[in-house]
Amino acid sequence: MGDLQQQEQGSEVAVSRSLGGGSNRITAINVEGGSTSTPQQSFPVNQTKRFVHSDGDEKPGWRKFLSYVGPGFLVSLAYLDPGNLETDLQAGANHGYELLWVVLIGLIFALIIQSLAANLGVSTGKHLSELCKAEYPKWVKYCLWLLAEIAVIAADIPEVIGTAFGLNILFKIPVWAGVLCTGLSTLLLLSLQRYGVRKLELLIAILVFVMAGCFFGEMSHVNPPASGVIKGMFVPKLAGQGATADAIALLGALVMPHNLFLHSALVLSRKVPKSVHGVNDACRYFLIESGFALFVAFLINVAVVSVSGTACFANNLSDDDHRRCNDLNLNSASFLLQNVLGKSSSTLYAIALLASGQSSTITGTYAGQFIMQGFLDLKMKKWLRNLMTRCIAITPSLIVSIIGGSQGAGRLIIIASMILSFELPFALIPLLKFSSSSTKMGPYKNSIIIIVISWILGIGIIGINIYYLSTAFVDWLIHNDLPKVGNVFIGIIVFPLMIIYIIAIIYLTFRKDTVVTYIEPEKNVESDTQTWMESGLPKPDDSFQTDVVPYRQDLADIPLPK
């Protein structure tokens, strides 16, 4: 026994234990490096090395990295959706380049939080909604599911309407008809996944670079001064009327609740080597890939703000275009660019808007199905779940576009953005708690430094959103045209709801985790089993394999009916 205890201070070998639902838990057992003989058979040192390091570990670094590329680009679309583009357009029209530093800080925040979501999925074998289902009481679970579904619908509204606006600009299709086309085309594009999730990820990456090409083309038209762009990016400034509100809107629109559920699920479609080294490599590669994708998203956001700022601060701006700049939205921006820069610029903008909206609706549908599967574990055909999620999401956009036209659809985007700001804590707080919990992550939990930084960022973002929502509501109460009795009635309803909202945030923040999903290594095992575990060698005449964690097939493909 003394020898065995000494052997436990060496290198680490990973062992998998099933948690159900198709996921696998990775636990670490310390063993001594080097060769060891089992009672039945001896193994050479080089065979031990081949076993501990699987074939995937022996790939060159760039080949291993490419096998993890994909989820980051799908996630980056949340920072390129039409709702973000409209916020960028308004920030540029009102303040020129002065708020670019907010975009930079927001994307850094987003990278940190998204990396936590990816690490949670890789380390636990379950995504965020599945862990919420396991951890919280039934009534809390259903409330979180309902809020997550509303968040998906709210996120999908700007995407559907933005696509419809792009179709309207390019082909003069009515907005309501464009909403219907968006729903059908999204289902058609999702059918690509029956050929593998990598094909769909490649399509999304192409659409992201199409957006980049279009907006960089716009920048070449307007040719903004490099000094002004760089100064706005690195010199914080909040000058002018409404600068604080616009900065809060920019920051609040960057981190979306459904994106946290999405990222933690997408990483489970990859085969991760079952070792401490393999898990750490996967987390690092997902961080690098997300960083690259979000850097591209950052450049696109900078291009949108720069184009809008240059066009609206032009010296030869007409009175009509000046009025458009004061109330800029996705639809009026095309007319502004056409008048200032020419018809080709308006066409480039429409193509970029179409790519943004269409690709974002695909990821929104993805997020909806992961949320439904995780919280409810519904036993329905995956294509049917896809269809149901898509129909629920496009219904509000279709109704408003038919009744209110393009103007009503534009107002709906603002309402959807406020809903997302309201819902963010109910996804962000569980993520921060689970990723910092030893009961969920075991030895892979966040370090003290990451815990402090992530909670500061999380509390800051939640505080900004609450401030934005409360001030917007109070401002609306003061300036609306309703009679005083109506305002009092609305206040009686809304203010208690705000108190409940704050209590719910406090509950999620300070509730102690009670469910342990991390499985500790077994201590009492038979001596021969203990020996082959510690030596890192396969047990003779045993089919048990420990080279690769079985990945989540249910998340890797969504077959449509044949």
Coordinates of C-alpha atoms in Angstrom, one line a residue, residues 30-561:
N30 CA -2.7 10.4 -10.2
V31 CA -0.3 7.7 -11.3
E32 CA 3.5 7.4 -11.5
G33 CA 5.0 7.8 -14.9
G34 CA 7.0 5.0 -16.4
S35 CA 6.4 1.3 -17.0
T36 CA 4.8 -1.0 -14.6
S37 CA 4.1 -4.7 -14.8
T38 CA 0.6 -6.0 -14.2
P39 CA 0.2 -9.4 -12.6
Q40 CA -0.6 -11.0 -16.0
Q41 CA 1.7 -9.2 -18.4
S42 CA 4.5 -6.7 -18.8
F43 CA 4.4 -3.7 -21.1
P44 CA 7.3 -1.7 -22.5
V45 CA 7.8 2.0 -21.8
N46 CA 7.0 3.1 -25.3
Q47 CA 3.7 1.2 -25.3
T48 CA 2.8 3.1 -22.1
K49 CA 3.6 6.4 -23.8
R50 CA 1.4 5.5 -26.8
F51 CA -1.5 4.6 -24.5
V52 CA -1.4 7.7 -22.4
H53 CA -1.1 10.0 -25.4
S54 CA -3.7 9.1 -27.9
D55 CA -3.4 9.5 -31.7
G56 CA -5.2 12.8 -31.4
D57 CA -2.5 14.0 -29.0
E58 CA 0.3 13.1 -31.5
K59 CA -1.1 15.3 -34.2
P60 CA 0.8 18.5 -35.1
G61 CA -0.4 21.5 -33.2
W62 CA -2.1 23.2 -36.2
R63 CA -4.0 20.0 -37.1
K64 CA -5.3 19.6 -33.6
F65 CA -6.4 23.3 -33.6
L66 CA -8.3 22.9 -36.9
S67 CA -10.3 20.0 -35.4
Y68 CA -11.7 22.4 -32.8
V69 CA -12.4 25.3 -35.2
G70 CA -16.1 26.0 -35.7
P71 CA -18.1 26.7 -32.5
G72 CA -16.4 30.1 -32.1
F73 CA -17.7 31.4 -35.4
L74 CA -21.3 30.3 -34.6
V75 CA -21.0 32.1 -31.3
S76 CA -19.5 35.3 -32.8
L77 CA -22.7 35.8 -34.8
A78 CA -24.4 37.0 -31.6
Y79 CA -22.1 40.0 -31.8
L80 CA -22.9 40.5 -35.5
D81 CA -26.6 40.1 -35.6
P82 CA -28.8 43.0 -36.9
G83 CA -29.6 44.2 -33.4
N84 CA -25.9 44.9 -32.8
L85 CA -25.6 46.4 -36.2
E86 CA -28.4 48.8 -35.5
T87 CA -26.8 49.8 -32.2
D88 CA -23.5 50.4 -33.9
L89 CA -25.2 52.5 -36.6
Q90 CA -26.9 54.7 -34.0
A91 CA -23.7 55.1 -31.9
G92 CA -21.7 56.2 -35.0
A93 CA -24.5 58.5 -36.2
N94 CA -24.7 60.2 -32.8
H95 CA -21.1 60.3 -31.6
G96 CA -18.8 59.5 -34.6
Y97 CA -15.9 57.4 -33.5
E98 CA -16.0 58.3 -29.8
L99 CA -17.7 55.1 -28.6
L100 CA -15.4 52.6 -30.3
W101 CA -13.6 52.0 -26.9
V102 CA -16.9 50.6 -25.6
V103 CA -17.0 48.1 -28.5
L104 CA -13.4 47.0 -27.7
I105 CA -14.1 46.5 -23.9
G106 CA -17.4 44.8 -24.7
L107 CA -15.7 42.2 -27.0
I108 CA -13.0 41.5 -24.4
F109 CA -15.8 41.0 -21.8
A110 CA -17.5 38.7 -24.2
L111 CA -14.4 36.6 -24.9
I112 CA -13.9 36.0 -21.1
I113 CA -17.5 35.0 -20.5
Q114 CA -17.7 32.8 -23.7
S115 CA -14.5 31.0 -22.7
L116 CA -16.2 30.1 -19.4
A117 CA -19.1 28.6 -21.3
A118 CA -16.8 26.6 -23.5
N119 CA -14.8 25.3 -20.5
L120 CA -18.0 24.3 -18.7
G121 CA -19.1 22.1 -21.6
V122 CA -15.7 20.5 -22.2
S123 CA -15.0 19.8 -18.5
T124 CA -18.4 18.5 -17.5
G125 CA -19.7 16.8 -20.6
K126 CA -23.0 18.6 -20.2
H127 CA -24.1 22.0 -21.4
L128 CA -25.4 24.8 -19.3
S129 CA -29.2 24.0 -19.6
E130 CA -28.5 20.4 -18.6
L131 CA -26.6 21.5 -15.5
C132 CA -29.4 23.9 -14.6
K133 CA -31.9 21.1 -14.9
A134 CA -29.8 18.9 -12.6
E135 CA -29.1 21.6 -10.0
Y136 CA -32.2 23.7 -9.4
P137 CA -35.6 22.7 -8.0
K138 CA -38.4 22.0 -10.5
W139 CA -40.1 25.3 -10.2
V140 CA -36.8 27.2 -10.7
K141 CA -35.9 24.9 -13.6
Y142 CA -39.2 25.7 -15.4
C143 CA -38.9 29.4 -14.8
L144 CA -35.3 29.4 -16.2
W145 CA -36.4 27.4 -19.2
L146 CA -39.3 29.8 -19.9
L147 CA -37.0 32.8 -19.6
A148 CA -34.4 31.1 -21.9
E149 CA -37.0 30.5 -24.5
I150 CA -38.2 34.1 -24.4
A151 CA -34.5 35.1 -24.7
V152 CA -34.2 33.0 -27.9
I153 CA -37.4 34.6 -29.3
A154 CA -36.2 38.1 -28.4
A155 CA -32.8 37.5 -30.0
D156 CA -34.4 36.1 -33.1
I157 CA -36.6 39.1 -33.7
P158 CA -33.8 41.5 -34.9
E159 CA -32.3 38.7 -36.9
V160 CA -35.5 37.9 -38.8
I161 CA -36.4 41.5 -39.3
G162 CA -32.9 42.3 -40.4
T163 CA -33.0 39.6 -43.0
A164 CA -36.4 40.8 -44.2
F165 CA -34.9 44.4 -44.5
G166 CA -32.0 43.0 -46.6
L167 CA -34.4 41.2 -48.9
N168 CA -36.5 44.4 -49.2
I169 CA -33.5 46.5 -50.1
L170 CA -32.2 44.0 -52.7
F171 CA -35.4 42.6 -54.2
K172 CA -38.2 45.0 -53.0
I173 CA -39.9 42.1 -51.2
P174 CA -42.4 43.3 -48.5
V175 CA -41.1 43.0 -45.0
W176 CA -43.8 40.5 -43.9
A177 CA -43.0 38.3 -46.9
G178 CA -39.3 38.5 -46.1
V179 CA -40.0 37.2 -42.6
L180 CA -41.6 34.1 -44.1
C181 CA -38.7 33.6 -46.5
T182 CA -36.3 33.9 -43.6
G183 CA -38.0 31.1 -41.7
L184 CA -38.1 28.8 -44.7
S185 CA -34.5 29.5 -45.8
T186 CA -33.2 28.9 -42.2
L187 CA -34.7 25.4 -42.2
L188 CA -33.2 24.8 -45.6
L189 CA -29.8 25.8 -44.5
L190 CA -30.1 23.8 -41.2
S191 CA -30.7 20.7 -43.4
L192 CA -27.0 20.9 -44.2
Q193 CA -26.3 19.5 -40.8
R194 CA -27.4 16.1 -41.8
Y195 CA -24.1 16.0 -43.7
G196 CA -22.2 16.9 -40.5
V197 CA -22.0 19.9 -38.2
R198 CA -18.7 20.9 -39.8
K199 CA -20.5 21.7 -43.1
L200 CA -22.8 24.1 -41.3
E201 CA -20.0 25.7 -39.4
L202 CA -18.1 26.3 -42.7
L203 CA -21.2 28.0 -44.2
I204 CA -21.5 30.2 -41.1
A205 CA -17.8 31.1 -41.3
I206 CA -18.2 32.0 -45.0
L207 CA -21.2 34.3 -44.2
V208 CA -19.1 36.0 -41.5
F209 CA -16.4 36.8 -43.9
V210 CA -19.0 38.0 -46.5
M211 CA -20.1 40.5 -43.8
A212 CA -16.5 41.5 -43.2
G213 CA -15.9 42.0 -46.9
C214 CA -19.0 44.1 -47.3
F215 CA -18.4 46.4 -44.4
F216 CA -14.7 46.7 -45.2
G217 CA -15.8 47.7 -48.7
E218 CA -18.0 50.3 -47.2
M219 CA -15.0 51.6 -45.2
S220 CA -13.0 51.9 -48.4
H221 CA -15.8 54.1 -49.8
V222 CA -16.0 56.5 -46.8
N223 CA -12.3 56.3 -45.9
P224 CA -12.5 57.3 -42.3
P225 CA -9.5 59.0 -40.7
A226 CA -7.2 56.4 -39.1
S227 CA -6.3 58.8 -36.3
G228 CA -9.9 59.4 -35.3
V229 CA -10.7 55.7 -35.3
I230 CA -7.7 54.8 -33.2
K231 CA -8.3 57.6 -30.8
G232 CA -11.9 56.5 -30.4
M233 CA -10.8 53.0 -29.8
F234 CA -8.3 53.6 -27.0
V235 CA -9.3 57.0 -25.4
P236 CA -12.5 56.6 -23.3
K237 CA -14.8 59.5 -23.7
L238 CA -18.5 60.1 -23.0
A239 CA -19.2 63.6 -24.4
G240 CA -22.4 64.9 -25.9
Q241 CA -26.1 64.3 -25.2
G242 CA -27.1 60.6 -24.8
A243 CA -23.5 59.3 -24.9
T244 CA -23.9 57.4 -21.7
A245 CA -27.1 55.8 -22.8
D246 CA -25.6 54.8 -26.2
A247 CA -22.6 53.3 -24.5
I248 CA -24.8 51.3 -22.2
A249 CA -26.8 50.1 -25.2
L250 CA -23.6 49.1 -27.0
L251 CA -22.3 47.1 -24.0
G252 CA -25.7 45.6 -23.1
A253 CA -26.2 44.3 -26.7
L254 CA -22.9 42.4 -26.8
V255 CA -23.4 39.6 -24.3
M256 CA -26.6 37.7 -25.0
P257 CA -28.1 35.0 -22.7
H258 CA -28.9 32.4 -25.4
N259 CA -25.3 32.5 -26.5
L260 CA -24.0 31.1 -23.2
F261 CA -26.3 28.0 -23.6
L262 CA -25.2 27.7 -27.2
H263 CA -21.5 27.8 -26.7
S264 CA -21.5 25.3 -23.9
A265 CA -23.4 22.9 -26.2
L266 CA -21.5 23.4 -29.4
V267 CA -18.1 22.4 -27.9
L268 CA -19.6 18.9 -27.1
S269 CA -19.7 18.1 -30.8
R270 CA -15.9 17.6 -30.7
K271 CA -14.0 14.5 -29.7
V272 CA -11.8 15.5 -26.7
P273 CA -8.9 13.2 -25.7
K274 CA -9.7 11.7 -22.3
S275 CA -6.8 13.0 -20.3
V276 CA -6.1 16.1 -18.2
H277 CA -3.7 17.2 -20.9
G278 CA -6.4 16.6 -23.6
V279 CA -9.1 18.6 -21.7
N280 CA -6.7 21.5 -21.0
D281 CA -5.7 21.5 -24.7
A282 CA -9.3 21.5 -25.8
C283 CA -10.1 24.5 -23.5
R284 CA -7.0 26.3 -24.9
Y285 CA -7.9 25.7 -28.5
F286 CA -11.5 26.8 -28.0
L287 CA -10.2 30.0 -26.4
I288 CA -7.9 30.7 -29.3
E289 CA -10.6 29.9 -31.9
S290 CA -13.2 32.1 -30.1
G291 CA -10.6 34.9 -29.8
F292 CA -10.0 34.8 -33.5
A293 CA -13.7 34.7 -34.4
L294 CA -14.5 37.5 -31.9
F295 CA -11.6 39.6 -33.3
V296 CA -13.2 39.4 -36.7
A297 CA -16.5 40.4 -35.1
F298 CA -14.8 43.3 -33.4
L299 CA -13.4 44.5 -36.7
I300 CA -16.8 44.3 -38.4
N301 CA -18.4 46.3 -35.5
V302 CA -15.7 48.9 -35.8
A303 CA -16.3 49.2 -39.5
V304 CA -20.1 49.7 -39.0
V305 CA -19.5 52.4 -36.4
S306 CA -16.9 54.1 -38.6
V307 CA -19.1 54.0 -41.7
S308 CA -22.0 55.4 -39.9
G309 CA -20.0 58.1 -38.1
T310 CA -18.2 59.2 -41.3
A311 CA -21.5 59.3 -43.3
C312 CA -23.5 61.3 -40.7
F313 CA -20.7 63.8 -40.0
A314 CA -20.1 64.6 -43.7
N315 CA -20.0 68.3 -44.5
N316 CA -22.3 68.1 -47.5
L317 CA -25.1 66.2 -45.7
S318 CA -28.6 67.2 -46.8
D319 CA -31.4 68.1 -44.4
D320 CA -33.2 64.9 -45.2
D321 CA -30.1 62.8 -44.5
H322 CA -29.5 64.7 -41.4
R323 CA -33.0 63.7 -40.1
R324 CA -32.2 60.1 -40.9
C325 CA -29.0 60.3 -38.9
N326 CA -30.9 61.6 -35.9
D327 CA -33.1 58.5 -36.0
L328 CA -31.0 55.9 -37.8
N329 CA -32.2 52.3 -38.0
L330 CA -31.5 49.2 -40.2
N331 CA -33.9 50.3 -43.0
S332 CA -33.1 54.0 -43.2
A333 CA -29.3 53.3 -43.1
S334 CA -29.6 51.9 -46.7
F335 CA -31.1 55.1 -48.0
L336 CA -28.5 57.2 -46.1
L337 CA -25.6 55.2 -47.6
Q338 CA -27.2 55.3 -51.1
N339 CA -27.5 59.1 -50.9
V340 CA -24.1 59.8 -49.4
L341 CA -21.9 57.0 -51.0
G342 CA -23.9 55.8 -54.0
K343 CA -26.1 52.9 -55.0
S344 CA -23.2 50.3 -54.8
S345 CA -22.7 51.1 -51.1
S346 CA -26.4 50.5 -50.4
T347 CA -26.2 47.1 -52.2
L348 CA -23.1 46.1 -50.1
Y349 CA -24.9 47.0 -47.0
A350 CA -28.0 45.0 -47.9
I351 CA -25.8 41.9 -48.7
A352 CA -24.1 42.2 -45.3
L353 CA -27.4 42.7 -43.6
L354 CA -28.8 39.6 -45.3
A355 CA -25.7 37.5 -44.4
S356 CA -25.9 38.8 -40.8
G357 CA -29.6 38.1 -40.3
Q358 CA -29.7 34.7 -42.0
S359 CA -26.7 33.3 -40.2
S360 CA -27.9 34.6 -36.9
T361 CA -31.3 33.0 -37.3
I362 CA -29.5 29.6 -37.8
T363 CA -27.6 30.0 -34.5
G364 CA -30.8 31.2 -32.8
T365 CA -32.6 28.0 -33.9
Y366 CA -29.6 26.0 -32.6
A367 CA -29.8 27.7 -29.2
G368 CA -33.5 27.1 -29.0
Q369 CA -33.2 23.3 -29.6
F370 CA -30.3 23.0 -27.1
I371 CA -32.3 24.8 -24.4
M372 CA -35.4 22.7 -25.0
Q373 CA -33.4 19.5 -25.0
G374 CA -31.4 20.4 -21.9
F375 CA -34.2 21.7 -19.6
L376 CA -37.0 19.4 -20.7
D377 CA -35.3 16.4 -22.3
L378 CA -38.2 16.2 -24.7
K379 CA -38.4 12.9 -26.6
M380 CA -39.3 14.3 -30.0
K381 CA -37.8 14.1 -33.4
K382 CA -35.0 16.6 -33.8
W383 CA -36.3 18.1 -37.1
L384 CA -39.7 18.6 -35.4
R385 CA -38.0 20.4 -32.5
N386 CA -36.2 22.6 -35.0
L387 CA -39.4 23.4 -36.8
M388 CA -41.3 24.2 -33.6
T389 CA -38.5 26.5 -32.3
R390 CA -38.4 28.3 -35.6
C391 CA -42.2 28.9 -35.8
I392 CA -42.2 30.2 -32.2
A393 CA -39.4 32.6 -33.0
I394 CA -40.8 34.2 -36.2
T395 CA -44.4 34.6 -35.1
P396 CA -43.9 38.0 -33.2
S397 CA -41.9 39.4 -36.1
L398 CA -44.5 38.3 -38.7
I399 CA -47.4 39.8 -36.7
V400 CA -45.7 43.1 -36.1
S401 CA -44.4 43.4 -39.7
I402 CA -47.9 42.8 -41.1
I403 CA -49.6 45.3 -38.8
G404 CA -46.9 48.0 -38.4
G405 CA -44.8 47.5 -41.5
S406 CA -41.1 48.4 -41.5
Q407 CA -41.5 51.2 -38.9
G408 CA -43.2 48.8 -36.4
A409 CA -40.6 46.1 -37.1
G410 CA -37.9 48.6 -36.3
R411 CA -39.5 49.4 -33.0
L412 CA -39.8 45.7 -32.2
I413 CA -36.0 45.4 -32.5
I414 CA -35.6 48.0 -29.6
I415 CA -38.1 46.1 -27.5
A416 CA -36.3 42.8 -28.1
S417 CA -32.9 44.3 -27.1
M418 CA -34.4 45.5 -23.8
I419 CA -35.8 42.0 -23.2
L420 CA -32.4 40.5 -23.7
S421 CA -30.8 42.9 -21.3
F422 CA -33.5 42.0 -18.7
E423 CA -32.9 38.2 -19.2
L424 CA -29.1 38.1 -19.1
P425 CA -28.6 37.5 -15.4
F426 CA -30.7 34.2 -15.6
A427 CA -28.0 32.7 -17.8
L428 CA -24.9 34.5 -16.7
I429 CA -25.2 33.9 -13.0
P430 CA -25.6 30.1 -13.3
L431 CA -22.6 30.0 -15.7
L432 CA -20.4 32.0 -13.3
K433 CA -21.4 29.8 -10.4
F434 CA -21.1 26.4 -12.1
S435 CA -17.7 27.3 -13.7
S436 CA -16.4 28.3 -10.3
S437 CA -17.8 25.3 -8.4
S438 CA -15.8 22.2 -7.5
T439 CA -19.1 20.2 -7.3
K440 CA -19.6 20.9 -11.1
M441 CA -16.0 21.2 -12.4
G442 CA -13.9 19.3 -10.0
P443 CA -10.2 20.2 -10.6
Y444 CA -11.1 22.2 -13.7
K445 CA -13.0 24.9 -11.8
N446 CA -11.9 28.5 -12.3
S447 CA -8.9 29.8 -10.4
I448 CA -9.3 32.5 -7.8
I449 CA -8.1 35.2 -10.2
I450 CA -10.6 34.1 -12.9
I451 CA -13.4 33.9 -10.3
V452 CA -12.8 37.4 -9.2
I453 CA -12.4 38.8 -12.7
S454 CA -15.5 37.0 -14.1
W455 CA -17.7 38.0 -11.2
I456 CA -16.6 41.6 -11.4
L457 CA -17.4 41.6 -15.1
G458 CA -20.7 39.7 -14.6
I459 CA -21.9 42.1 -11.8
G460 CA -20.8 45.1 -13.9
I461 CA -22.8 43.9 -17.0
I462 CA -25.8 43.0 -14.9
G463 CA -25.7 46.3 -13.1
I464 CA -25.4 48.2 -16.4
N465 CA -28.4 46.4 -17.8
I466 CA -30.5 47.0 -14.7
Y467 CA -29.6 50.7 -14.7
Y468 CA -30.4 50.9 -18.4
L469 CA -33.8 49.2 -18.0
S470 CA -34.8 51.2 -14.9
T471 CA -33.8 54.6 -16.3
A472 CA -35.5 53.8 -19.6
F473 CA -38.7 52.8 -17.9
V474 CA -38.7 55.9 -15.7
D475 CA -38.0 58.1 -18.7
W476 CA -40.9 56.5 -20.5
L477 CA -43.2 57.1 -17.6
I478 CA -42.3 60.8 -17.4
H479 CA -42.5 61.5 -21.2
N480 CA -45.4 59.3 -22.4
D481 CA -48.8 60.7 -23.4
L482 CA -50.9 58.5 -21.2
P483 CA -53.1 60.0 -18.5
K484 CA -51.8 60.1 -14.9
V485 CA -54.2 57.3 -13.9
G486 CA -52.6 55.1 -16.6
N487 CA -49.1 55.8 -15.4
V488 CA -50.0 55.1 -11.8
F489 CA -51.6 51.8 -12.8
I490 CA -48.6 50.8 -14.9
G491 CA -46.3 51.7 -12.0
I492 CA -48.3 49.6 -9.6
I493 CA -47.8 46.6 -11.9
V494 CA -44.2 47.1 -12.9
F495 CA -42.5 48.2 -9.7
P496 CA -43.4 45.0 -7.8
L497 CA -42.2 43.0 -10.8
M498 CA -38.9 44.8 -10.6
I499 CA -38.6 43.9 -6.9
I500 CA -39.3 40.2 -7.7
Y501 CA -36.7 40.5 -10.5
I502 CA -34.0 41.7 -8.0
I503 CA -35.0 39.0 -5.5
A504 CA -34.6 36.3 -8.2
I505 CA -31.1 37.6 -9.0
I506 CA -30.1 37.5 -5.4
Y507 CA -31.5 34.0 -5.0
L508 CA -29.5 32.7 -7.9
T509 CA -26.3 34.5 -6.8
F510 CA -26.3 33.3 -3.2
R511 CA -28.0 29.9 -3.4
K512 CA -25.5 27.2 -2.6
D513 CA -25.0 24.4 -5.1
T514 CA -26.3 21.1 -3.8
V515 CA -26.0 18.7 -6.7
V516 CA -22.6 17.1 -7.3
T517 CA -22.0 16.2 -11.0
Y518 CA -18.2 15.8 -10.7
I519 CA -17.4 12.1 -9.8
E520 CA -14.4 11.6 -7.6
P521 CA -12.0 8.7 -8.4
E522 CA -12.9 5.4 -6.6
K523 CA -10.6 4.8 -3.6
N524 CA -11.4 1.2 -2.9
V525 CA -10.8 -1.0 -5.9
E526 CA -9.2 -4.4 -6.4
S527 CA -5.5 -4.5 -6.4
D528 CA -5.1 -5.6 -10.0
T529 CA -7.5 -2.9 -11.3
Q530 CA -5.6 -0.4 -9.1
T531 CA -2.4 -1.5 -10.7
W532 CA -3.4 -1.1 -14.4
M533 CA -5.1 2.3 -13.6
E534 CA -1.9 3.6 -11.9
S535 CA 0.3 2.4 -14.7
G536 CA -1.9 4.0 -17.3
L537 CA -2.2 0.7 -19.3
P538 CA -5.2 -1.1 -20.6
K539 CA -6.3 -4.0 -18.6
P540 CA -5.6 -7.2 -20.5
D541 CA -8.5 -8.9 -22.2
D542 CA -10.7 -5.9 -21.5
S543 CA -12.5 -3.8 -24.2
F544 CA -12.4 -0.7 -22.0
Q545 CA -11.0 2.2 -24.1
T546 CA -9.6 5.4 -22.6
D547 CA -8.2 7.2 -25.6
V548 CA -11.1 9.6 -26.5
V549 CA -14.1 10.8 -24.6
P550 CA -17.2 9.7 -26.6
Y551 CA -18.6 13.0 -27.9
R552 CA -22.3 14.0 -27.8
Q553 CA -23.7 12.6 -31.0
D554 CA -27.1 14.1 -30.1
L555 CA -25.5 17.5 -30.4
A556 CA -23.3 16.8 -33.4
D557 CA -26.1 16.1 -35.9
I558 CA -29.8 16.9 -36.3
P559 CA -31.1 14.7 -39.1
L560 CA -34.1 15.8 -41.1
P561 CA -36.9 13.4 -42.2

